[in-house]
Amino acid sequence: MNKSRELRLARRMERLGTETAFEVLVKARALETKGRDIVHLEIGEPDFDTPANIIDAGCDALHKGFTHYGPSAGLPQLREVIAQYVSETRRVNVSPEEVVVVPGGKPIIFFSILALAEEDDEVIYPNPGFPIYESMINYVGAKAVPIRLREEMDFRLDVDELGGLINDRTKLIILNSPQNPTGGMLTKIDIERIAAAIGGRNVMILSDEIYSRLIFEGEHHSIMSIDGMKDRTILLDGFSKTYAMTGWRMGYGVMPVDLATHVARLMTNSNSCTASFSQIAGVEALRGPQESVDKMCAEFEKRRDVMVAGLNKIKGFSCRLPKGAFYVFPNTTKTGWPSKKLADALLDEAGVAALSGTAFGDFGEGYLRFSVANSIENIEKAIERIDKWTKENL
Ligand SMILES: Cc1ncc(COP(=O)(O)O)c(C=O)c1O
């Protein structure tokens, strides 16, 4: 009898996408082990250390015995602090029962889509946008409906176009501001017009505000703050970007209580709970001194300026000044190279790791994404290398 094993995956796995940043990181590291010097501008995580007061709180929590399971929706003390923080920053009344703490911001995307969308439903999402949205919408068998973000609109979405995409099958609309990968930001008027376009329809909004504290120009506006919208909003925020805590795995969603119980049930079925000591560190992050956030943001702004000015001097590149987050998204159509081929060549031949705009959806063609989570010295090195490469190859 032939006992050879054949992998028989569930068909839905064919529909699950991925996040290219991790693949490019692996490829770049492989080149480094062969002795190549690579400037890493591919990965979306702050290069700063978690502030010391937060690390101390986490260590202290471990010593005090926060090493056990906790409630699936999060420790009450953290849910309370998050409810206060969101109430203040979004000028709404949030109760701890509306908060679900999860390991990172990503699970809120995963759980919201899993809980709400299925076959015959449509989900509208930004494109170019964080790739996990499209991946998850496809995974659950719903129809992924992209709303194109256009450079000429500074990568804000066109609300009239959004209005034209909403129909009776629309179950969920995903917003992301400040935006990954473009750094675009929705204005107060945009948000008000989006709320008006949704009108009285029974549609939920997933508002991904993970970069809400990394803003260089203007103010953050949340659709949750608009009269009548809180009941229809799932707010996603977290600790990864704001407090340089990517490895602690800490994020949260704020949503109507009836949905929160189901999302907590998904937590029970998957992770049981978020790490207890991480949650105690999260209390310190939100309650403790905030200077480190401002310092980090000011540093990202300086780097953004150096990167954008440098890219704009390179043949074939043109780059807008992003208003938030820590990415720049230059237009590279004038190089004549498709984005993926260009990103591969820059890694292989120039030693600069960046992402193809197409890693963020089809409408990312003609762009590259550079993260500025690296030192000014390394950003300048990257600019020099790209400049030299373009002079030799274009
Ligand atoms: C737009 C957006 N949402 C969510 C996340 C997920 O963050 P976390 O690492 O907290 O899961 C990211 C991370 O890159 C992101 O860019």
Coordinates of N, CA and C in Angstrom, one line a residue, residues 60-165:
D60 N 7.9 44.0 36.0 CA 7.3 44.0 37.3 C 6.1 43.1 37.3
A61 N 5.3 43.2 36.2 CA 4.1 42.4 36.1 C 4.4 40.9 36.1
L62 N 5.5 40.5 35.4 CA 6.0 39.1 35.4 C 6.3 38.7 36.8
H63 N 7.1 39.5 37.6 CA 7.4 39.2 39.0 C 6.2 39.1 39.9
K64 N 5.2 39.9 39.6 CA 4.0 39.9 40.4 C 3.0 38.8 40.1
G65 N 3.4 38.0 39.1 CA 2.5 36.8 38.8 C 1.5 37.0 37.7
F66 N 1.7 38.0 36.8 CA 0.8 38.1 35.7 C 1.3 37.2 34.6
T67 N 1.4 35.9 34.9 CA 1.9 34.9 34.0 C 0.8 33.9 33.7
H68 N -0.4 34.2 34.0 CA -1.5 33.2 33.9 C -2.5 33.7 32.8
Y69 N -3.4 32.8 32.5 CA -4.5 33.2 31.6 C -5.3 34.4 32.2
G70 N -5.9 35.2 31.4 CA -6.8 36.3 31.9 C -8.1 36.1 31.1
P71 N -9.0 37.1 31.3 CA -10.3 37.0 30.5 C -10.0 37.2 29.0
S72 N -10.8 36.5 28.2 CA -10.6 36.6 26.7 C -10.7 38.0 26.2
A73 N -11.6 38.9 26.8 CA -11.7 40.2 26.2 C -10.6 41.2 26.8
G74 N -9.8 40.7 27.7 CA -8.8 41.6 28.2 C -8.9 41.8 29.7
L75 N -7.8 42.2 30.4 CA -7.9 42.4 31.8 C -8.7 43.7 32.1
P76 N -9.6 43.6 33.1 CA -10.5 44.8 33.3 C -9.8 46.1 33.5
Q77 N -8.6 46.1 34.2 CA -7.9 47.3 34.4 C -7.4 48.0 33.0
L78 N -7.0 47.1 32.1 CA -6.6 47.7 30.8 C -7.8 48.1 30.0
R79 N -8.9 47.3 30.0 CA -10.1 47.7 29.2 C -10.6 49.1 29.7
E80 N -10.5 49.3 31.0 CA -10.9 50.5 31.6 C -10.1 51.7 31.1
V81 N -8.8 51.5 31.1 CA -7.9 52.6 30.7 C -8.1 52.9 29.2
I82 N -8.2 51.8 28.4 CA -8.5 52.0 27.0 C -9.8 52.8 26.7
A83 N -10.8 52.4 27.5 CA -12.1 53.1 27.3 C -12.0 54.6 27.6
Q84 N -11.2 54.9 28.7 CA -10.9 56.3 29.0 C -10.2 57.0 27.9
Y85 N -9.1 56.3 27.4 CA -8.3 56.9 26.4 C -9.1 57.2 25.1
V86 N -9.9 56.2 24.7 CA -10.6 56.4 23.4 C -11.7 57.4 23.7
S87 N -12.3 57.5 24.8 CA -13.4 58.5 25.1 C -12.7 59.9 25.0
E88 N -11.5 60.1 25.5 CA -10.9 61.4 25.4 C -10.4 61.7 24.0
T89 N -9.8 60.8 23.3 CA -9.2 61.1 22.0 C -10.2 61.2 20.9
R90 N -11.3 60.4 21.1 CA -12.3 60.4 20.0 C -13.6 61.2 20.4
R91 N -13.5 61.8 21.6 CA -14.6 62.6 22.1 C -16.0 61.9 22.0
V92 N -16.0 60.6 22.5 CA -17.2 59.8 22.6 C -17.2 59.1 24.0
N93 N -18.3 58.6 24.3 CA -18.4 57.9 25.6 C -18.2 56.4 25.4
V94 N -17.1 55.9 25.8 CA -16.8 54.4 25.6 C -16.8 53.8 27.0
S95 N -17.4 52.6 27.1 CA -17.4 51.8 28.3 C -16.5 50.6 28.1
P96 N -15.9 50.1 29.2 CA -14.9 49.0 29.1 C -15.5 47.8 28.4
E97 N -16.9 47.6 28.5 CA -17.5 46.4 27.9 C -17.4 46.5 26.3
E98 N -17.1 47.7 25.8 CA -17.0 47.9 24.4 C -15.6 47.6 23.9
V99 N -14.7 47.3 24.8 CA -13.3 47.2 24.4 C -12.9 45.7 24.4
V100 N -12.3 45.2 23.3 CA -11.7 43.9 23.3 C -10.2 44.0 23.1
V101 N -9.4 43.5 24.0 CA -8.0 43.5 23.9 C -7.5 42.2 23.2
V102 N -6.7 42.4 22.2 CA -6.2 41.3 21.4 C -4.7 41.4 21.1
P103 N -4.1 40.3 20.7 CA -2.6 40.3 20.5 C -2.2 41.1 19.2
G104 N -2.2 42.4 19.2 CA -1.8 43.2 18.1 C -3.1 43.8 17.4
G105 N -2.8 44.7 16.5 CA -4.0 45.3 15.8 C -4.6 44.3 14.8
K106 N -3.7 43.4 14.2 CA -4.2 42.5 13.2 C -5.4 41.7 13.5
P107 N -5.4 41.1 14.7 CA -6.5 40.2 15.0 C -7.9 40.9 15.0
I108 N -7.9 42.2 15.1 CA -9.2 43.0 15.0 C -9.7 42.9 13.6
I109 N -8.7 43.0 12.6 CA -9.1 42.9 11.2 C -9.6 41.4 11.0
F110 N -8.8 40.5 11.5 CA -9.2 39.1 11.3 C -10.6 38.8 11.9
F111 N -10.7 39.1 13.1 CA -12.0 38.8 13.8 C -13.2 39.6 13.3
S112 N -13.0 40.8 13.0 CA -14.2 41.6 12.5 C -14.7 41.0 11.2
I113 N -13.7 40.7 10.3 CA -14.1 40.2 9.0 C -14.7 38.8 9.1
L114 N -14.1 38.0 10.0 CA -14.6 36.7 10.2 C -16.0 36.7 10.9
A115 N -16.2 37.6 11.8 CA -17.5 37.7 12.5 C -18.6 38.3 11.6
L116 N -18.3 39.1 10.6 CA -19.3 39.9 9.9 C -19.5 39.5 8.5
A117 N -18.5 39.1 7.8 CA -18.6 38.9 6.3 C -18.7 37.5 5.9
E118 N -19.5 37.2 4.9 CA -19.5 35.8 4.3 C -19.9 35.9 2.9
E119 N -20.1 34.8 2.2 CA -20.5 34.8 0.8 C -21.7 35.7 0.5
D120 N -21.7 36.3 -0.6 CA -22.7 37.2 -1.0 C -22.6 38.6 -0.3
D121 N -21.7 38.7 0.6 CA -21.5 40.1 1.2 C -20.4 40.8 0.4
E122 N -20.4 42.1 0.5 CA -19.4 42.9 -0.1 C -18.7 43.7 1.0
V123 N -17.4 43.8 0.8 CA -16.6 44.6 1.8 C -15.7 45.6 1.0
I124 N -15.9 46.8 1.3 CA -15.1 47.9 0.6 C -13.9 48.2 1.4
Y125 N -12.7 48.2 0.7 CA -11.5 48.4 1.4 C -10.5 49.3 0.5
P126 N -9.6 50.0 1.2 CA -8.7 50.9 0.4 C -7.6 50.1 -0.4
N127 N -7.4 50.6 -1.6 CA -6.4 50.0 -2.4 C -5.7 51.1 -3.2
P128 N -4.3 51.2 -3.1 CA -3.5 50.4 -2.3 C -3.8 50.5 -0.8
G129 N -3.6 49.4 -0.1 CA -3.9 49.4 1.4 C -3.2 48.2 2.0
F130 N -3.4 48.1 3.3 CA -2.7 47.1 4.1 C -3.3 45.7 3.6
P131 N -2.3 44.8 3.1 CA -2.8 43.7 2.4 C -3.7 42.7 3.1
I132 N -3.7 42.7 4.4 CA -4.4 41.8 5.2 C -6.0 42.0 5.0
Y133 N -6.4 43.2 4.7 CA -7.8 43.4 4.5 C -8.3 42.5 3.3
E134 N -7.6 42.7 2.1 CA -8.1 42.0 1.0 C -7.9 40.5 1.2
S135 N -6.8 40.1 1.8 CA -6.6 38.7 2.1 C -7.7 38.1 2.9
M136 N -8.1 38.8 4.0 CA -9.2 38.2 4.9 C -10.6 38.2 4.2
I137 N -10.8 39.3 3.4 CA -12.1 39.3 2.8 C -12.3 38.2 1.8
N138 N -11.2 37.9 1.1 CA -11.2 36.7 0.1 C -11.3 35.4 0.9
Y139 N -10.6 35.4 2.0 CA -10.6 34.1 2.8 C -12.0 33.7 3.3
V140 N -12.8 34.7 3.7 CA -14.1 34.3 4.2 C -15.1 34.2 3.1
G141 N -14.7 34.4 1.8 CA -15.5 34.1 0.7 C -16.4 35.3 0.3
A142 N -16.2 36.5 0.9 CA -17.0 37.7 0.6 C -16.3 38.3 -0.6
K143 N -17.0 39.3 -1.2 CA -16.5 40.0 -2.4 C -15.7 41.2 -2.0
A144 N -14.4 41.2 -2.4 CA -13.5 42.3 -2.0 C -13.7 43.5 -3.0
V145 N -14.2 44.6 -2.6 CA -14.5 45.7 -3.5 C -13.5 46.9 -3.2
P146 N -12.5 47.1 -4.1 CA -11.5 48.1 -3.8 C -12.0 49.5 -4.0
I147 N -11.6 50.4 -3.1 CA -11.8 51.8 -3.4 C -10.4 52.4 -3.7
R148 N -10.2 52.9 -4.9 CA -8.9 53.3 -5.3 C -8.4 54.6 -4.6
L149 N -7.2 54.6 -4.0 CA -6.7 55.8 -3.4 C -5.8 56.5 -4.5
R150 N -6.1 57.7 -4.8 CA -5.4 58.4 -5.9 C -4.4 59.4 -5.4
E151 N -3.2 59.4 -6.1 CA -2.2 60.3 -5.7 C -2.6 61.8 -5.8
E152 N -3.4 62.1 -6.9 CA -3.7 63.5 -7.1 C -4.7 64.0 -6.0
M153 N -5.2 63.0 -5.2 CA -6.0 63.4 -4.0 C -5.2 63.3 -2.7
D154 N -3.9 63.2 -2.9 CA -3.0 63.0 -1.7 C -3.4 61.7 -1.0
F155 N -3.9 60.8 -1.8 CA -4.3 59.4 -1.3 C -5.4 59.4 -0.3
R156 N -6.2 60.5 -0.3 CA -7.5 60.4 0.5 C -8.4 59.6 -0.4
L157 N -9.5 59.0 0.1 CA -10.4 58.4 -0.8 C -11.4 59.4 -1.4
D158 N -11.9 59.1 -2.6 CA -12.8 59.9 -3.3 C -14.2 59.5 -2.7
V159 N -14.9 60.4 -2.0 CA -16.1 60.0 -1.3 C -17.2 59.7 -2.3
D160 N -17.2 60.5 -3.4 CA -18.3 60.2 -4.4 C -18.1 58.8 -5.0
E161 N -16.9 58.4 -5.2 CA -16.6 57.1 -5.7 C -17.0 56.0 -4.7
L162 N -16.7 56.3 -3.4 CA -17.1 55.4 -2.4 C -18.7 55.2 -2.4
G163 N -19.4 56.4 -2.5 CA -20.8 56.3 -2.5 C -21.4 55.4 -3.6
G164 N -20.7 55.5 -4.7 CA -21.1 54.6 -5.9 C -20.8 53.2 -5.7
L165 N -20.0 52.8 -4.7 CA -19.7 51.4 -4.5 C -20.6 50.8 -3.4

